[in-house]
Amino acid sequence: AAKEKGRNQFHIFDPGLDAHRRQRRNQLVEISRALENEEFSLYFQPQVRMANSEVVGFEALIRWNHPQKGLLSPAAFLPAVENSHLEIPLGQWVLKEAIHQMNRWREAGEAMAVSINISAPHLMDRSFADYLESYLHSHREVSPSLITLEVLESTALEDTKRASNVLARCRALGLQVALDDFGTGFSSLTYLRTLPVDVIKIDQSFVRNMLTDSNDQAIVESVIFLAQRFDHPVLAEGVETTAHANALKSMGCNLIQGYGIARPMPASSVLPWLDKWRDTVSRNKRLPELLD
Ligand code: C2E
Ligand code: MG
Ligand code: MG
Ligand code: MG
């Protein structure tokens, strides 16, 4: 009878919602196992200075090398991680791995700057800066000034005051802060005013259509203008073609990142890629023509 009752109770709940919850729970178990089994890795995408075609650094982007499904993008697993107990551990893994990698490059003679995406709970966590500090302390060879924290502008920060304190402490350690996906959130201007920020990243959704959509063009122009007024360098994401780079250059955009320069690559490809890029630049090829 109890079993019968149990089955009936099950039907009271929305079976669709229940299935969804179960699926997420299973995925979180899998992700937790993946963390233990070291199935995650960081890919790196170059960020280039418009004026002299110099690579200023790489953005670290997480990938999951799934034993059955192959290489997975963040869109396939980060939504499940969001607001779960795994968000902080995964974020800490990213931080550690990025700093490890910076140290390996340093040992190879390349003091590479790396941008790291951090999620909202880290920004709300007063101990984040302590954690970062102790971690940097055990990797003293890595200069904090080479690290940029990318803060997602679209993550609703419940408490901008607290976030701004956490970021201020990180900056006091020597790190830089970039406002990621600028313009996609609800509070772009508030964040710009409240958070201690160094770089502004224009979201790729605006960049993608700016050549054909006059609204998007106006947004890109305005963000660049705004960044200049605030004295922040501005980086455009999602730059895929020479035409995009050309337009951005004439608008005064400082930095670009996108498939047109390179797709995100495994750490092992970074130094060979950098050699080739520098070789091309030394043969007097410059942006934006370099994208051809
Ligand atoms: P994001 O930080 O804005 O990163 C840029 C995304 O745009 C990356 O997608 C990158 O591969 C993609 N991209 C770069 N250039 C182009 C281009 O020219 N065209 C197109 N169509 N796409 C381009 P990805 O790697 O799939 O990452 C998606 C998002 O997942 C990131 O957006 C970031 O918000 C999040 N993410 C990635 N890695 C991490 C991480 O380690 N921690 C956290 N918290 N979030 C991460
Ligand atoms: Mg980013
Ligand atoms: Mg972005
Ligand atoms: Mg994004």
Short mmCIF file of C-alpha atoms in Angstrom, two decimals, residues 31-285:
data_model
loop_
_atom_site.label_atom_id
_atom_site.label_comp_id
_atom_site.label_asym_id
_atom_site.label_seq_id
_atom_site.Cartn_x
_atom_site.Cartn_y
_atom_site.Cartn_z
CA ILE A 31 30.86 16.54 -13.39
CA SER A 32 32.08 15.89 -9.87
CA ARG A 33 33.59 12.60 -11.06
CA ALA A 34 35.09 14.40 -14.07
CA LEU A 35 36.81 16.85 -11.72
CA GLU A 36 38.37 13.94 -9.81
CA ASN A 37 39.38 12.21 -13.03
CA GLU A 38 40.88 15.38 -14.42
CA GLU A 39 38.71 15.37 -17.51
CA PHE A 40 38.59 19.16 -17.69
CA SER A 41 41.13 21.21 -19.55
CA LEU A 42 41.73 24.82 -20.46
CA TYR A 43 41.85 26.06 -24.02
CA PHE A 44 43.45 29.40 -24.81
CA GLN A 45 42.47 32.11 -27.27
CA PRO A 46 44.80 35.00 -28.12
CA GLN A 47 43.96 38.65 -27.51
CA VAL A 48 45.75 41.06 -29.84
CA ARG A 49 46.56 44.76 -29.73
CA MET A 50 45.19 46.58 -32.73
CA ALA A 51 47.99 49.18 -32.95
CA ASN A 52 50.95 46.82 -33.35
CA SER A 53 49.42 43.33 -33.79
CA GLU A 54 51.09 42.21 -30.58
CA VAL A 55 49.57 39.34 -28.62
CA VAL A 56 48.83 40.78 -25.18
CA GLY A 57 47.59 37.54 -23.65
CA PHE A 58 45.26 34.56 -23.87
CA GLU A 59 41.81 33.94 -22.47
CA ALA A 60 41.47 30.61 -20.67
CA LEU A 61 38.28 28.78 -21.70
CA ILE A 62 37.21 25.57 -20.04
CA ARG A 63 36.54 22.34 -21.97
CA TRP A 64 35.38 18.93 -20.82
CA ASN A 65 37.04 16.00 -22.45
CA HIS A 66 34.12 13.65 -21.93
CA PRO A 67 35.05 9.95 -22.18
CA GLN A 68 32.02 9.18 -24.36
CA LYS A 69 30.90 12.48 -25.85
CA GLY A 70 34.29 13.96 -26.71
CA LEU A 71 35.28 17.57 -26.24
CA LEU A 72 32.43 19.58 -24.72
CA SER A 73 32.03 23.38 -24.68
CA PRO A 74 30.99 25.28 -21.55
CA ALA A 75 27.44 25.63 -22.87
CA ALA A 76 27.05 21.86 -22.46
CA PHE A 77 27.85 21.76 -18.75
CA LEU A 78 28.22 25.18 -17.13
CA PRO A 79 24.45 25.76 -16.90
CA ALA A 80 24.17 22.66 -14.67
CA VAL A 81 27.07 23.86 -12.54
CA GLU A 82 25.60 27.32 -12.04
CA ASN A 83 24.26 27.80 -8.51
CA SER A 84 25.33 24.29 -7.53
CA HIS A 85 27.82 23.13 -4.90
CA LEU A 86 30.31 22.52 -7.72
CA GLU A 87 30.53 26.09 -8.94
CA ILE A 88 33.22 27.11 -6.45
CA PRO A 89 35.33 23.90 -6.76
CA LEU A 90 35.25 24.10 -10.56
CA GLY A 91 36.16 27.79 -10.45
CA GLN A 92 39.06 27.01 -8.15
CA TRP A 93 40.23 24.28 -10.48
CA VAL A 94 40.23 26.81 -13.37
CA LEU A 95 42.19 29.31 -11.32
CA LYS A 96 44.78 26.73 -10.25
CA GLU A 97 45.15 25.24 -13.69
CA ALA A 98 45.53 28.66 -15.34
CA ILE A 99 48.26 29.68 -12.89
CA HIS A 100 49.98 26.27 -13.32
CA GLN A 101 49.97 26.80 -17.05
CA MET A 102 51.34 30.33 -16.72
CA ASN A 103 54.15 28.87 -14.67
CA ARG A 104 54.92 26.23 -17.33
CA TRP A 105 55.09 28.95 -19.98
CA ARG A 106 57.28 31.06 -17.76
CA GLU A 107 59.66 28.13 -17.39
CA ALA A 108 59.69 27.91 -21.18
CA GLY A 109 60.73 31.57 -21.28
CA GLU A 110 57.37 33.11 -22.09
CA ALA A 111 55.78 35.38 -19.47
CA MET A 112 52.27 35.07 -20.85
CA ALA A 113 49.30 37.06 -19.61
CA VAL A 114 46.13 35.03 -19.06
CA SER A 115 42.50 36.10 -18.62
CA ILE A 116 40.39 33.91 -16.37
CA ASN A 117 36.59 33.85 -16.32
CA ILE A 118 35.20 33.95 -12.82
CA SER A 119 31.62 33.36 -11.79
CA ALA A 120 29.36 35.29 -9.47
CA PRO A 121 29.76 33.13 -6.30
CA HIS A 122 33.48 33.83 -6.35
CA LEU A 123 32.77 37.52 -6.47
CA MET A 124 30.38 37.21 -3.55
CA ASP A 125 32.91 35.21 -1.55
CA ARG A 126 34.94 37.39 0.79
CA SER A 127 37.57 34.64 1.10
CA PHE A 128 38.16 34.58 -2.68
CA ALA A 129 40.95 37.15 -2.52
CA ASP A 130 42.56 35.24 0.38
CA TYR A 131 42.43 32.03 -1.60
CA LEU A 132 43.90 33.78 -4.62
CA GLU A 133 46.61 35.37 -2.52
CA SER A 134 47.70 32.11 -0.91
CA TYR A 135 47.66 30.41 -4.28
CA LEU A 136 49.76 33.14 -5.85
CA HIS A 137 52.06 32.94 -2.87
CA SER A 138 52.83 29.30 -3.61
CA HIS A 139 53.53 30.27 -7.23
CA ARG A 140 55.53 33.36 -6.48
CA GLU A 141 57.25 33.22 -9.85
CA VAL A 142 53.99 34.08 -11.61
CA SER A 143 53.44 37.80 -11.69
CA PRO A 144 49.90 38.77 -10.56
CA SER A 145 49.98 41.63 -13.05
CA LEU A 146 49.77 39.02 -15.83
CA ILE A 147 46.39 37.81 -14.60
CA THR A 148 43.10 39.37 -15.62
CA LEU A 149 39.85 38.31 -14.00
CA GLU A 150 36.95 38.39 -16.48
CA VAL A 151 33.76 39.25 -14.71
CA LEU A 152 30.56 38.36 -16.52
CA GLU A 153 28.53 41.48 -16.80
CA SER A 154 25.34 39.50 -17.25
CA THR A 155 25.60 37.60 -13.98
CA ALA A 156 23.27 39.44 -11.68
CA LEU A 157 25.47 40.42 -8.78
CA GLU A 158 23.19 40.45 -5.77
CA ASP A 159 25.53 42.76 -4.01
CA THR A 160 27.66 45.02 -6.19
CA LYS A 161 29.19 46.62 -3.13
CA ARG A 162 30.57 43.32 -1.95
CA ALA A 163 31.70 42.31 -5.44
CA SER A 164 33.45 45.60 -5.78
CA ASN A 165 35.28 45.03 -2.46
CA VAL A 166 36.38 41.57 -3.56
CA LEU A 167 37.62 42.94 -6.89
CA ALA A 168 39.37 45.85 -5.21
CA ARG A 169 41.28 43.36 -3.05
CA CYS A 170 42.24 41.34 -6.13
CA ARG A 171 43.48 44.51 -7.80
CA ALA A 172 45.47 45.36 -4.70
CA LEU A 173 47.22 42.00 -5.25
CA GLY A 174 48.15 43.30 -8.70
CA LEU A 175 45.53 41.58 -10.84
CA GLN A 176 43.49 43.28 -13.54
CA VAL A 177 39.73 43.15 -13.98
CA ALA A 178 37.81 42.96 -17.26
CA LEU A 179 34.08 43.46 -17.62
CA ASP A 180 33.05 40.57 -19.90
CA ASP A 181 30.16 40.57 -22.40
CA PHE A 182 29.60 44.26 -21.78
CA GLY A 183 26.17 45.47 -22.82
CA THR A 184 24.31 42.17 -22.45
CA GLY A 185 23.29 42.58 -18.82
CA PHE A 186 20.69 44.70 -17.14
CA SER A 187 23.09 46.89 -15.21
CA SER A 188 25.96 47.64 -17.60
CA LEU A 189 26.29 51.27 -16.61
CA THR A 190 25.90 50.59 -12.90
CA TYR A 191 28.64 47.98 -13.05
CA LEU A 192 30.83 50.33 -15.03
CA ARG A 193 30.33 52.98 -12.37
CA THR A 194 30.58 50.73 -9.29
CA LEU A 195 33.09 47.98 -10.08
CA PRO A 196 36.82 48.65 -10.17
CA VAL A 197 37.46 47.73 -13.80
CA ASP A 198 40.47 47.89 -16.11
CA VAL A 199 39.26 46.51 -19.45
CA ILE A 200 35.86 46.47 -21.11
CA LYS A 201 34.98 43.58 -23.43
CA ILE A 202 32.28 44.27 -26.00
CA ASP A 203 30.08 41.23 -26.38
CA GLN A 204 30.42 39.28 -29.60
CA SER A 205 26.69 39.42 -30.28
CA PHE A 206 27.07 43.15 -31.04
CA VAL A 207 30.29 42.69 -32.99
CA ARG A 208 28.94 39.88 -35.18
CA ASN A 209 26.29 41.96 -36.96
CA MET A 210 27.79 45.42 -36.66
CA LEU A 211 28.59 45.60 -40.39
CA THR A 212 25.00 44.96 -41.45
CA ASP A 213 22.94 46.11 -38.49
CA SER A 214 23.12 49.85 -37.82
CA ASN A 215 21.79 49.40 -34.27
CA ASP A 216 24.60 47.02 -33.43
CA GLN A 217 27.07 49.37 -35.07
CA ALA A 218 25.75 52.21 -32.91
CA ILE A 219 26.11 50.07 -29.79
CA VAL A 220 29.70 49.10 -30.60
CA GLU A 221 30.60 52.72 -31.33
CA SER A 222 28.95 53.90 -28.13
CA VAL A 223 30.65 51.30 -25.96
CA ILE A 224 34.03 52.28 -27.42
CA PHE A 225 33.23 55.94 -26.80
CA LEU A 226 32.12 55.17 -23.25
CA ALA A 227 35.24 53.09 -22.55
CA GLN A 228 37.43 55.92 -23.80
CA ARG A 229 35.64 58.44 -21.61
CA PHE A 230 36.28 56.17 -18.62
CA ASP A 231 39.87 55.67 -19.72
CA HIS A 232 39.44 51.91 -20.04
CA PRO A 233 41.00 49.95 -22.89
CA VAL A 234 38.28 48.20 -24.87
CA LEU A 235 38.43 44.70 -26.36
CA ALA A 236 36.04 43.44 -29.04
CA GLU A 237 35.17 39.74 -28.93
CA GLY A 238 34.05 37.58 -31.82
CA VAL A 239 36.17 39.24 -34.50
CA GLU A 240 35.92 36.85 -37.43
CA THR A 241 36.81 38.85 -40.56
CA THR A 242 39.15 41.55 -41.83
CA ALA A 243 36.14 43.77 -42.43
CA HIS A 244 35.20 43.55 -38.75
CA ALA A 245 38.77 44.32 -37.67
CA ASN A 246 38.92 47.24 -40.10
CA ALA A 247 35.72 48.78 -38.80
CA LEU A 248 36.78 48.29 -35.18
CA LYS A 249 40.13 49.88 -35.87
CA SER A 250 38.54 52.97 -37.36
CA MET A 251 36.25 53.20 -34.32
CA GLY A 252 39.29 53.27 -32.01
CA CYS A 253 38.97 49.79 -30.51
CA ASN A 254 42.22 48.86 -28.70
CA LEU A 255 42.17 45.08 -28.58
CA ILE A 256 40.52 42.25 -30.50
CA GLN A 257 39.87 38.56 -29.99
CA GLY A 258 38.13 36.09 -32.28
CA TYR A 259 38.18 33.19 -34.70
CA GLY A 260 39.66 35.56 -37.32
CA ILE A 261 42.89 35.56 -35.31
CA ALA A 262 42.65 32.08 -33.83
CA ARG A 263 40.16 29.69 -32.32
CA PRO A 264 40.70 28.64 -28.72
CA MET A 265 43.54 26.05 -28.71
CA PRO A 266 44.97 23.53 -26.26
CA ALA A 267 47.85 24.78 -24.11
CA SER A 268 50.33 22.69 -26.10
CA SER A 269 49.54 24.67 -29.27
CA VAL A 270 50.05 28.11 -27.74
CA LEU A 271 53.83 28.54 -28.05
CA PRO A 272 54.03 27.15 -31.63
CA TRP A 273 51.10 29.36 -32.62
CA LEU A 274 52.77 32.38 -31.03
CA ASP A 275 55.98 31.71 -32.99
CA LYS A 276 54.07 31.63 -36.24
CA TRP A 277 52.10 34.77 -35.41
CA ARG A 278 55.26 36.72 -34.52
CA ASP A 279 56.94 35.48 -37.65
CA THR A 280 54.08 36.81 -39.76
CA VAL A 281 54.10 40.14 -37.95
CA SER A 282 57.88 40.43 -38.38
CA ARG A 283 57.38 40.04 -42.12
CA ASN A 284 55.53 43.33 -41.88
CA LYS A 285 52.06 41.92 -41.96
#
